[in-house]
C-alpha atoms as one frame of an Amber mdcrd trajectory, in Angstrom:
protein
  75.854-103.285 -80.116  76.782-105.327 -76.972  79.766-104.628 -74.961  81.360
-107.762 -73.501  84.393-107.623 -71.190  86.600-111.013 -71.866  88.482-110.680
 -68.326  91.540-112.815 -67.729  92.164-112.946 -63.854  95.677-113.692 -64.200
  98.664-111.681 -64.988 100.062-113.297 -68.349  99.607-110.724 -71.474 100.348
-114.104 -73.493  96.939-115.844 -72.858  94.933-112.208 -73.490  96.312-112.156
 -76.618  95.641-115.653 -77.924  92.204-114.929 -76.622  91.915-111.644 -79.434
  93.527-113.601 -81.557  90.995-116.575 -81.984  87.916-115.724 -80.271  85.654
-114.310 -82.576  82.279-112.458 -81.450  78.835-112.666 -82.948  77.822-109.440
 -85.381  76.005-107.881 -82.300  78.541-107.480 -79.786  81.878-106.175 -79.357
  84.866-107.394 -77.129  87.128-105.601 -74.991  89.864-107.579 -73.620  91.197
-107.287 -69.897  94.654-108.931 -68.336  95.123-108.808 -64.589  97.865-106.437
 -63.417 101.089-107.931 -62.587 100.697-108.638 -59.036  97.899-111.325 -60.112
  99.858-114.892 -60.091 101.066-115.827 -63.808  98.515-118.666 -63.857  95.917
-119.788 -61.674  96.836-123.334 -60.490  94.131-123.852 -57.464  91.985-122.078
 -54.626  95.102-119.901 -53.616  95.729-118.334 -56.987  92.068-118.401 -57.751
  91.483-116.062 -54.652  95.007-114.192 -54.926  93.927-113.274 -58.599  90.507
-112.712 -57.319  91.720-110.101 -54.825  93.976-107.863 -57.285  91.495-107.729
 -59.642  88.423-106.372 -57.722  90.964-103.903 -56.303  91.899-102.710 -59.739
  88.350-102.747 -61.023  86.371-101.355 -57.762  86.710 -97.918 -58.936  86.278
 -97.939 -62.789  83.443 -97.622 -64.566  82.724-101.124 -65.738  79.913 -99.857
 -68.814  79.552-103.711 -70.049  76.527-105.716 -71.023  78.122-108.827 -70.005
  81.368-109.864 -68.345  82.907-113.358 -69.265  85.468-114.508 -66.286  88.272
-116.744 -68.535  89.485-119.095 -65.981  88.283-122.721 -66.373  87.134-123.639
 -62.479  84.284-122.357 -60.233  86.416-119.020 -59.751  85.426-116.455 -57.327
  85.710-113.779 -59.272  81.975-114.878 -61.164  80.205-114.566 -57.715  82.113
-111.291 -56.176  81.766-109.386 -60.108  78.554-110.215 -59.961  77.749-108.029
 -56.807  78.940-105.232 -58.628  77.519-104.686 -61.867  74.454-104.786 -63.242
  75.179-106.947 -65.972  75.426-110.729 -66.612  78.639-112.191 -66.015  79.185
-115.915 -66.624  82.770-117.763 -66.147  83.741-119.781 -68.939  83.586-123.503
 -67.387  80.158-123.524 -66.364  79.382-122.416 -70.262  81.042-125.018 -71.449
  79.287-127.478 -68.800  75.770-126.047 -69.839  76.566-127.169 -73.208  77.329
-130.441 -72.438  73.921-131.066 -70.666  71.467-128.908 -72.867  72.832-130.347
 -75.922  71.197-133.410 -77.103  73.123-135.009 -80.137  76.043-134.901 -76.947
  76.091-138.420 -75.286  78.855-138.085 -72.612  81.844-135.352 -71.918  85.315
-135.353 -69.850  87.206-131.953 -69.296  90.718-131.688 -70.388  92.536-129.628
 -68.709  96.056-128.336 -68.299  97.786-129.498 -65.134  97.057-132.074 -62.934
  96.523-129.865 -59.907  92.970-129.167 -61.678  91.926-132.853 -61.377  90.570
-132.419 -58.270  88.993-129.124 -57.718  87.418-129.628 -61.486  85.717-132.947
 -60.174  84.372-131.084 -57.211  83.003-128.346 -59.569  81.075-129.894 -61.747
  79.673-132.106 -59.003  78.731-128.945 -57.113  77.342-127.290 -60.774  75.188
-129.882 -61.376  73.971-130.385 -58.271  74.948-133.772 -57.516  75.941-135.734
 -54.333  78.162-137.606 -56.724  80.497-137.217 -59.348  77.953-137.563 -62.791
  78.901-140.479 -64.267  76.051-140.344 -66.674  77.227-137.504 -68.804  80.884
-137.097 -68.002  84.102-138.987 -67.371  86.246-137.353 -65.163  88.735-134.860
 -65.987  92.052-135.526 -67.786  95.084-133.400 -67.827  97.645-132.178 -70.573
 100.475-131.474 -67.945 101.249-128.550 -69.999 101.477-124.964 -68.088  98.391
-122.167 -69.216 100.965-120.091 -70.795 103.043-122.491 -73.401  99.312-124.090
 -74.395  98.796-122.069 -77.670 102.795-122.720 -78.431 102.691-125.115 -81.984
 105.581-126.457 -80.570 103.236-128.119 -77.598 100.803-129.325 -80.206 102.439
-132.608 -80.754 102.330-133.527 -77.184  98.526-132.186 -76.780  97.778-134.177
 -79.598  99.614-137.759 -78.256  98.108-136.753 -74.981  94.552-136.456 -76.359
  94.811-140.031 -78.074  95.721-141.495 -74.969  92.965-140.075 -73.015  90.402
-141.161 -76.096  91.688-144.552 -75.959  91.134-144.866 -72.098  87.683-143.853
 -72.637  86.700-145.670 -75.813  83.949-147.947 -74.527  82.766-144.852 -72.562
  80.232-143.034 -75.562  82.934-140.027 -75.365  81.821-137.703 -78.265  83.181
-134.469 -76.764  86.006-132.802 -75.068  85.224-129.910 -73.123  88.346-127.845
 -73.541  89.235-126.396 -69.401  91.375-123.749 -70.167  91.699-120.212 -71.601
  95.107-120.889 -73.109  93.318-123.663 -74.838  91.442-120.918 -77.431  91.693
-122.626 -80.669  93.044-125.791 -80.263  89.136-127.250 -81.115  89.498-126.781
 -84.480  93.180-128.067 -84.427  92.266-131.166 -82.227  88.428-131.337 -84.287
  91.079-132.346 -87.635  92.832-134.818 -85.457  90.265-136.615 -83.751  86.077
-137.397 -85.181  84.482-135.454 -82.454  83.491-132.195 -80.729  86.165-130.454
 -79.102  84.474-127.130 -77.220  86.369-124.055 -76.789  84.994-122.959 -73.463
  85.955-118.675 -74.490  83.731-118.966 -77.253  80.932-120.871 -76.088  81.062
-118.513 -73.314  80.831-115.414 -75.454  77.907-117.293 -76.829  76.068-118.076
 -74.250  76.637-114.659 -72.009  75.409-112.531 -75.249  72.067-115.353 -74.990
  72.039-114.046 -71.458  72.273-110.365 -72.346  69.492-110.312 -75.122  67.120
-111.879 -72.595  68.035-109.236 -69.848  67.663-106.514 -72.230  63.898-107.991
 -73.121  62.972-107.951 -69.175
């Protein structure tokens, strides 16, 4: 049995447990669920929380036994914390955006993506990432639109209260991009786990939950380490 560490870098209990609550693990490995400790920010809304939360985490992990086969890194955005783990450990570990961007571009029945994220501050620095991901001197036109925002904070995400505004949200974006081939949503947020199968009965497309695909692709990254 696998042991995968699902590691939320910021401090809100909230998004850990929606994550237990809806991500569900193939029959070979078993997840054990981390929150930051409370002097990580509440939410990660840019580069200064991304290397704030960054900081109190590697101090809180640096001397504990991390016995994983695979660490997933729940923040949506080219966070630190992928690179500076990955110095430490001997194990895969794999944040969940670029999953979710790998699947975009290795899956062929996908014609062209955008990233929805949750605050507008993201715009930006999401861009910038997947330019840098794909190794681009420009933004990829060919297989994405840029990246769309809910305007809804990480925390109140999985509320069903929010779901009505997601959902308006959503068919505005879809709309804007309707001549544009869109025939999946890459969903940029941890506090986004399950809303793809809420959204998928909404709206006649993929919508990817990037937790899950990232549990799926780490454990493809574990069974080929263990064959080396």
């Amino acid at each position: 049995m696998y042991q995968v560490l699902v590691l939320n870098p910021n401090s809100s209990q909230k998004v850990t447990d929606n994550l237990r609550d809806t991500v569900l693990a193939p029959s070979t490995v078993e997840l054990s669920f981390y929150t930051a400790p409370p002097s990580a920010p509440k939410e990660i809304t840019g580069e200064e929380t991304s290397q704030q939360s960054e900081k109190v985490v590697l101090d809180d992990l640096k001397d504990k036994k991390l016995n994983y086969d695979g660490i997933l890194v729940c923040c949506y955005s080219d966070h630190p914390l992928v690179r500076s783990l990955a110095k430490l450990v001997d194990c895969p570990v794999m944040g969940i955006m670029q999953a979710t961007l790998l699947y975009a571009l290795s899956n062929g029945t996908i014609r062209k993506s955008f990233v929805l994220t949750s605050v507008s501050e993201w715009l930006p620095l999401l861009d910038k990432a997947i330019v840098d991901f794909v190794g681009a001197d420009s933004f990829p036109s060919g297989k994405f639109q840029k990246t769309r925002a809910l305007d809804v904070n990480v925390t109140n995400l999985s509320d069903p209260e929010q779901f009505a505004k997601i959902e308006k949200k959503v068919s505005g974006f879809l709309d804007e991009y309707k001549d544009d081939e869109i025939d999946c949503v890459l969903l940029g947020c941890a506090g986004m786990a399950g809303l793809d199968k809420k959204l998928a009965e909404k709206f006649p497309l993929q919508f990817i939950d990037s937790v899950k695909i990232g549990v799926d692709f780490l454990t493809g990254l574990m069974q080929f380490k263990a064959r080396e």
